[in-house]
XYZ file of C-alpha atoms in Angstrom:
400
model
C 1.589 -8.086 34.039
C 2.479 -8.404 30.046
C 2.158 -5.105 27.723
C 2.148 -6.743 25.128
C -0.522 -9.211 25.758
C -3.190 -10.285 23.334
C -7.025 -10.426 23.598
C -9.407 -12.093 20.757
C -8.143 -10.194 17.739
C -4.374 -9.878 18.603
C -6.267 -6.363 20.335
C -3.272 -4.877 22.674
C -3.144 -2.902 25.770
C -1.706 0.030 23.757
C -4.201 -0.041 20.754
C -7.020 0.360 24.327
C -5.089 2.575 25.147
C -5.543 4.417 21.990
C -9.545 4.278 21.762
C -9.719 5.619 24.597
C -7.662 9.117 24.002
C -5.131 8.285 27.338
C -1.956 9.996 25.584
C -0.086 9.244 29.110
C -0.257 6.029 28.926
C 0.689 5.569 25.533
C 3.921 7.420 26.055
C 4.546 5.416 28.827
C 3.704 1.612 26.914
C 6.037 2.984 23.554
C 8.587 4.798 26.515
C 8.691 3.422 28.997
C 8.167 -1.099 27.466
C 9.165 -0.362 23.868
C 5.939 -0.967 22.878
C 5.989 -0.413 19.240
C 3.080 2.217 18.270
C 3.107 0.762 14.742
C 0.731 -3.067 15.764
C -2.200 -4.322 14.420
C -4.499 -6.282 14.910
C -5.865 -9.357 13.162
C -8.149 -7.106 10.974
C -5.781 -4.741 10.769
C -5.628 -2.192 12.165
C -3.296 -0.064 13.862
C -3.649 3.018 16.047
C -4.666 5.315 13.968
C -7.705 2.957 13.111
C -8.872 2.399 16.936
C -8.500 6.447 17.258
C -11.256 6.878 14.552
C -13.354 5.119 16.384
C -12.659 6.950 20.317
C -16.425 7.248 22.207
C -17.590 11.368 22.057
C -16.630 11.503 26.261
C -13.091 10.562 25.656
C -13.192 12.100 22.047
C -14.403 15.870 23.869
C -13.287 16.467 27.203
C -10.605 18.456 28.211
C -7.750 16.567 28.012
C -3.676 18.340 27.788
C -0.805 18.327 25.966
C 0.587 15.689 29.146
C -2.777 14.398 29.877
C -1.883 14.793 34.049
C -6.086 15.107 34.754
C -7.746 12.793 32.104
C -8.820 10.299 34.838
C -10.507 13.682 36.998
C -13.003 14.565 35.194
C -16.724 14.139 36.742
C -18.927 13.357 34.494
C -20.889 16.296 35.139
C -17.374 18.460 33.470
C -17.285 15.995 31.067
C -21.295 16.321 29.540
C -20.696 20.671 30.395
C -17.429 19.865 27.801
C -19.773 17.069 25.686
C -22.276 19.939 24.744
C -19.209 22.699 24.557
C -17.427 20.909 21.998
C -18.840 17.573 20.125
C -16.005 18.033 17.188
C -13.724 15.675 18.608
C -11.149 18.468 19.439
C -9.157 16.422 22.641
C -8.097 13.695 19.859
C -5.259 15.996 18.427
C -2.651 16.504 20.893
C -2.702 11.890 20.502
C -2.670 12.584 16.714
C -0.643 14.663 16.212
C 2.381 12.239 18.551
C 1.581 9.500 17.038
C 2.198 11.455 13.395
C 6.017 11.084 15.570
C 6.057 7.752 15.994
C 8.205 5.571 13.874
C 6.495 3.410 11.336
C 2.812 5.317 11.508
C 0.719 5.134 8.954
C -1.374 7.748 8.646
C -2.790 6.261 4.792
C -2.822 2.598 5.949
C -6.411 0.873 4.841
C -6.866 -1.897 7.071
C -8.893 -5.623 5.917
C -11.925 -3.448 5.449
C -10.853 -1.432 3.617
C -10.809 1.327 6.047
C -8.546 4.439 5.905
C -8.397 6.804 9.422
C -10.383 8.543 6.897
C -13.608 6.028 7.837
C -12.803 5.111 11.238
C -13.059 9.092 11.422
C -16.469 9.467 10.365
C -17.676 6.060 12.156
C -16.599 8.095 15.412
C -18.562 11.897 13.971
C -14.970 13.216 14.730
C -14.790 16.240 12.629
C -11.804 17.925 14.015
C -9.822 14.670 13.394
C -10.889 14.629 10.308
C -9.739 17.340 9.635
C -6.695 17.441 10.802
C -5.745 13.942 8.148
C -6.771 16.284 5.672
C -5.378 18.911 6.329
C -1.954 17.001 7.715
C -1.750 14.905 6.375
C -3.669 14.208 2.578
C -6.651 12.823 2.701
C -9.404 12.826 1.003
C -13.071 11.711 0.655
C -11.594 9.399 -2.409
C -11.893 5.813 -1.960
C -14.106 3.838 -0.912
C -13.957 0.443 1.508
C -14.178 -2.583 0.205
C -18.294 -3.027 0.516
C -18.297 -0.249 -2.017
C -19.050 2.534 1.077
C -16.468 5.693 0.822
C -16.001 7.814 4.644
C -19.526 9.974 4.407
C -21.084 6.336 4.042
C -20.446 5.087 6.754
C -20.761 9.080 8.942
C -24.389 8.710 7.240
C -25.046 5.352 8.196
C -24.287 6.619 11.897
C -27.253 8.758 11.285
C -26.637 10.750 14.417
C -26.793 15.184 13.910
C -23.330 14.972 15.002
C -22.823 12.807 12.536
C -24.793 14.146 9.487
C -22.230 16.843 10.223
C -19.617 15.175 9.868
C -21.094 13.436 6.314
C -21.212 17.228 5.989
C -18.018 18.101 5.811
C -16.669 15.333 3.666
C -18.581 15.622 0.952
C -18.559 19.320 0.705
C -14.338 20.163 2.463
C -13.285 17.286 2.242
C -14.324 14.628 -1.590
C -12.176 14.795 -4.697
C -14.559 17.471 -5.984
C -13.532 20.119 -4.107
C -10.153 18.781 -4.378
C -9.753 19.334 -7.990
C -11.138 22.430 -8.141
C -8.659 24.253 -6.296
C -5.886 22.798 -8.250
C -7.448 23.896 -10.792
C -7.270 27.527 -8.786
C -3.862 26.832 -7.532
C -5.643 27.158 -3.869
C -5.370 24.424 -0.971
C -7.540 22.452 -0.537
C -8.641 23.643 3.099
C -8.738 27.336 1.348
C -10.827 30.379 2.498
C -13.093 31.659 0.344
C -11.223 34.293 0.622
C -8.529 32.914 -0.433
C -10.760 31.375 -3.328
C -11.642 34.849 -4.773
C -8.056 35.876 -4.588
C -6.389 33.581 -6.439
C -9.539 32.575 -8.822
C -9.557 36.812 -9.990
C -5.908 36.724 -10.480
C -5.767 33.724 -12.797
C -9.945 34.592 -14.393
C -7.389 38.252 -15.461
C -5.021 35.915 -16.892
C -6.434 32.976 -18.667
C -9.416 35.672 -20.451
C -9.795 35.167 -23.752
C -9.651 39.026 -24.180
C -6.534 39.916 -23.157
C -4.431 36.728 -24.173
C -5.444 37.995 -28.379
C -7.159 33.746 -29.022
C -10.271 33.485 -28.991
C -9.985 29.318 -27.361
C -9.449 31.076 -24.282
C -6.368 28.995 -23.620
C -2.983 29.174 -22.444
C -0.857 26.166 -21.852
C 3.137 26.532 -19.925
C 4.683 27.679 -23.251
C 2.503 30.656 -23.444
C 4.909 34.262 -22.218
C 2.802 37.575 -21.387
C 4.304 40.893 -22.406
C 7.057 38.374 -23.667
C 8.776 37.094 -20.555
C 7.615 33.381 -18.659
C 4.583 33.331 -16.988
C 5.739 33.334 -13.323
C 5.415 30.022 -10.442
C 2.262 31.336 -8.795
C 0.299 30.529 -11.767
C 0.597 27.119 -9.635
C 1.065 22.949 -10.596
C -2.818 23.389 -11.843
C -0.808 25.395 -15.876
C 0.677 22.233 -15.583
C -1.064 21.032 -18.409
C -3.296 22.990 -20.484
C -6.512 25.854 -18.694
C -8.923 27.359 -19.435
C -10.761 29.952 -18.458
C -13.589 27.996 -18.369
C -12.386 25.579 -16.094
C -11.720 28.267 -13.906
C -14.800 29.559 -14.094
C -16.359 26.382 -13.224
C -13.970 25.636 -10.995
C -15.019 28.660 -8.901
C -18.636 28.014 -9.482
C -18.047 24.523 -7.909
C -16.514 25.970 -4.906
C -18.492 29.218 -3.586
C -22.395 28.442 -5.394
C -21.831 25.053 -4.511
C -19.416 24.852 -1.436
C -17.420 22.268 -3.415
C -19.270 19.107 -2.652
C -18.714 16.292 -3.467
C -20.347 12.857 -5.098
C -19.288 10.508 -2.672
C -22.547 7.385 -2.239
C -21.259 4.497 -2.859
C -24.006 2.390 -5.757
C -25.907 -0.153 -3.196
C -26.805 2.922 -1.768
C -28.723 3.781 -5.057
C -32.848 2.503 -4.881
C -33.117 2.845 -7.767
C -29.945 1.000 -9.378
C -30.441 -1.833 -7.338
C -34.429 -2.558 -8.606
C -32.662 -2.428 -11.851
C -29.836 -4.404 -11.511
C -31.560 -7.119 -9.493
C -34.588 -6.940 -13.359
C -31.677 -7.014 -15.529
C -29.878 -10.273 -13.012
C -33.322 -11.915 -13.448
C -33.548 -11.315 -16.870
C -29.783 -11.418 -18.445
C -28.235 -13.023 -15.518
C -25.436 -10.533 -16.106
C -25.735 -6.773 -16.397
C -25.680 -6.106 -19.553
C -28.776 -3.757 -20.893
C -30.131 -1.842 -17.330
C -33.747 -1.653 -18.438
C -34.466 2.512 -16.452
C -36.123 0.909 -12.992
C -37.779 3.520 -10.465
C -39.297 2.565 -6.958
C -42.539 3.813 -8.334
C -42.388 0.989 -10.579
C -42.332 -2.243 -8.429
C -43.509 -4.178 -5.718
C -42.880 -3.725 -2.044
C -41.729 -8.055 -2.400
C -39.529 -6.033 -5.689
C -38.560 -3.351 -2.888
C -37.461 -6.001 0.151
C -35.187 -7.538 -2.433
C -32.712 -5.043 -3.588
C -32.775 -2.602 0.188
C -31.762 -6.784 1.235
C -29.222 -7.190 -1.435
C -28.269 -3.587 -0.316
C -27.341 -4.848 3.151
C -25.892 -8.330 2.208
C -23.200 -6.515 0.061
C -21.739 -4.499 3.220
C -20.535 -8.056 3.631
C -19.700 -9.447 0.586
C -19.277 -13.546 0.221
C -19.193 -14.051 3.749
C -22.527 -12.717 4.181
C -24.159 -11.782 7.006
C -26.029 -13.111 10.518
C -29.126 -13.578 10.660
C -29.389 -11.859 14.222
C -27.675 -8.850 12.381
C -29.972 -8.261 9.516
C -32.208 -5.583 10.783
C -29.507 -3.609 12.738
C -27.182 -3.047 9.793
C -30.427 -2.671 7.753
C -31.272 0.850 9.831
C -27.915 1.953 9.252
C -27.985 1.369 5.394
C -31.921 2.149 4.997
C -32.399 4.849 7.994
C -35.487 5.722 6.660
C -36.789 2.973 6.065
C -37.550 0.323 8.794
C -37.589 -3.817 8.339
C -40.898 -4.702 7.660
C -43.279 -5.998 10.219
C -42.580 -9.510 10.429
C -45.116 -10.323 13.332
C -47.776 -8.680 11.259
C -47.264 -10.655 8.047
C -48.745 -13.718 9.568
C -48.353 -16.521 6.057
C -51.738 -17.192 4.888
C -53.600 -15.419 8.643
C -51.632 -18.638 10.267
C -50.785 -18.183 14.199
C -46.968 -19.097 13.860
C -46.108 -19.540 17.258
C -42.578 -19.691 17.173
C -40.153 -17.341 18.036
C -38.953 -14.721 16.048
C -35.237 -16.531 14.374
C -37.828 -19.322 13.577
C -40.021 -16.065 11.847
C -37.718 -13.422 9.999
C -35.946 -16.695 8.375
C -39.680 -17.813 7.059
C -40.038 -14.578 6.078
C -36.718 -13.856 4.492
C -37.309 -17.740 2.736
C -40.319 -16.304 1.597
C -40.237 -13.012 -0.618
C -36.941 -13.534 -1.126
C -35.616 -16.609 -1.027
C -35.367 -15.947 -5.363
C -32.868 -14.536 -4.562
C -30.706 -14.771 -0.722
C -29.132 -18.068 -0.269
C -29.921 -18.986 3.798
C -27.268 -21.224 5.311
C -28.094 -22.909 8.331
C -26.434 -24.735 11.107
C -26.929 -28.924 10.502
C -27.742 -29.322 14.651
C -30.420 -26.480 14.142
C -27.698 -24.476 16.638
C -25.590 -21.743 15.946
C -25.313 -18.775 13.136
C -27.966 -18.804 10.853
C -26.249 -17.065 7.443
C -27.985 -14.740 4.406
C -25.583 -14.479 1.354
C -26.838 -13.219 -2.068
C -26.895 -15.569 -5.222
C -26.049 -13.936 -7.297
C -24.766 -9.961 -7.112
C -21.319 -9.368 -6.068
C -19.829 -6.394 -5.506
C -18.587 -5.902 -8.767
C -21.759 -5.994 -10.621
C -23.117 -2.805 -8.365
C -19.410 -0.915 -9.630
C -20.378 -1.994 -13.463
C -24.087 -1.042 -12.939
C -23.322 2.349 -11.377
C -19.729 3.188 -13.990
C -22.495 2.708 -17.072
C -24.340 5.171 -15.461
């Protein structure tokens, strides 16, 4: 057997072993057969990406560092373990082993723009998310090429565990939290007591009454009692830090739980409606008129939601057969229209569901999407936005 054999899309035995959290097999392949642990598949997904999408059962079973008994667990034992711990703790031994392998890059993004954080979010593995933050400095500040933050992908999975993962990413792993922690001079993983202690120290040093100036601003050139300020003020003091900034950072971390604003702008229905109106009128995103869902009819709402779904795949479009599935991920609270009831002019269509769906999209969104059908009537039907692009969404969002 070839330990480096490749399956469809360049998937290898090593990648599958990582995906199933078989650390002992990974070690055996690398140490006994010189398999490259930094290898990637055709989508540039490496071991750190495969680890993030490990199935829940494999991510939460009791596994020792040498995996000696990993395959002896019964299904009932596994179910008990999953109920007891569903955060993906069992992935950490393999994650730490990978971190010690040459050229394994935990910050590498694959072809869709997904980082290890995106994949772990899709898997709902909070323990792995925390590890990536604490050990590799990853925070949820990078969008994939569809505009999704890691928190967006957790939202799309739409389970209780994934909701917890999304909350962790927004409250514990956001760029906003990282910035507030930087101002106070603490790590992103700082506890409430550490945050309070740092705040009190800086508040005493920076209070306007103590500094004797009206601005409450202290710089690296300021002195206390004739002596330079010590290094405990941290890298937050590199430039100017004022008392108000300290207070705002503390409030953000304690009262607002450090919450960030990670959200794909295309998942904002009001923004997509405004953008659609603007493109219809001007052909560009300038002067977007404020529009809300309450102002629009059902057809306009369907168009806006459909475009948001299609933009997940950009210029290449989305196969018709995947429309409903992706819709349920992007718009989990809004079911896809019941096209069986939507009979044009009351006629009883005697067609396959695929034909009904094509007709429905053509009638209700034909002015905003292109439908590409195979010439021979067989094969994939692709739906692509006509005018709206990811760039349009980014521009419209930046103007808000």
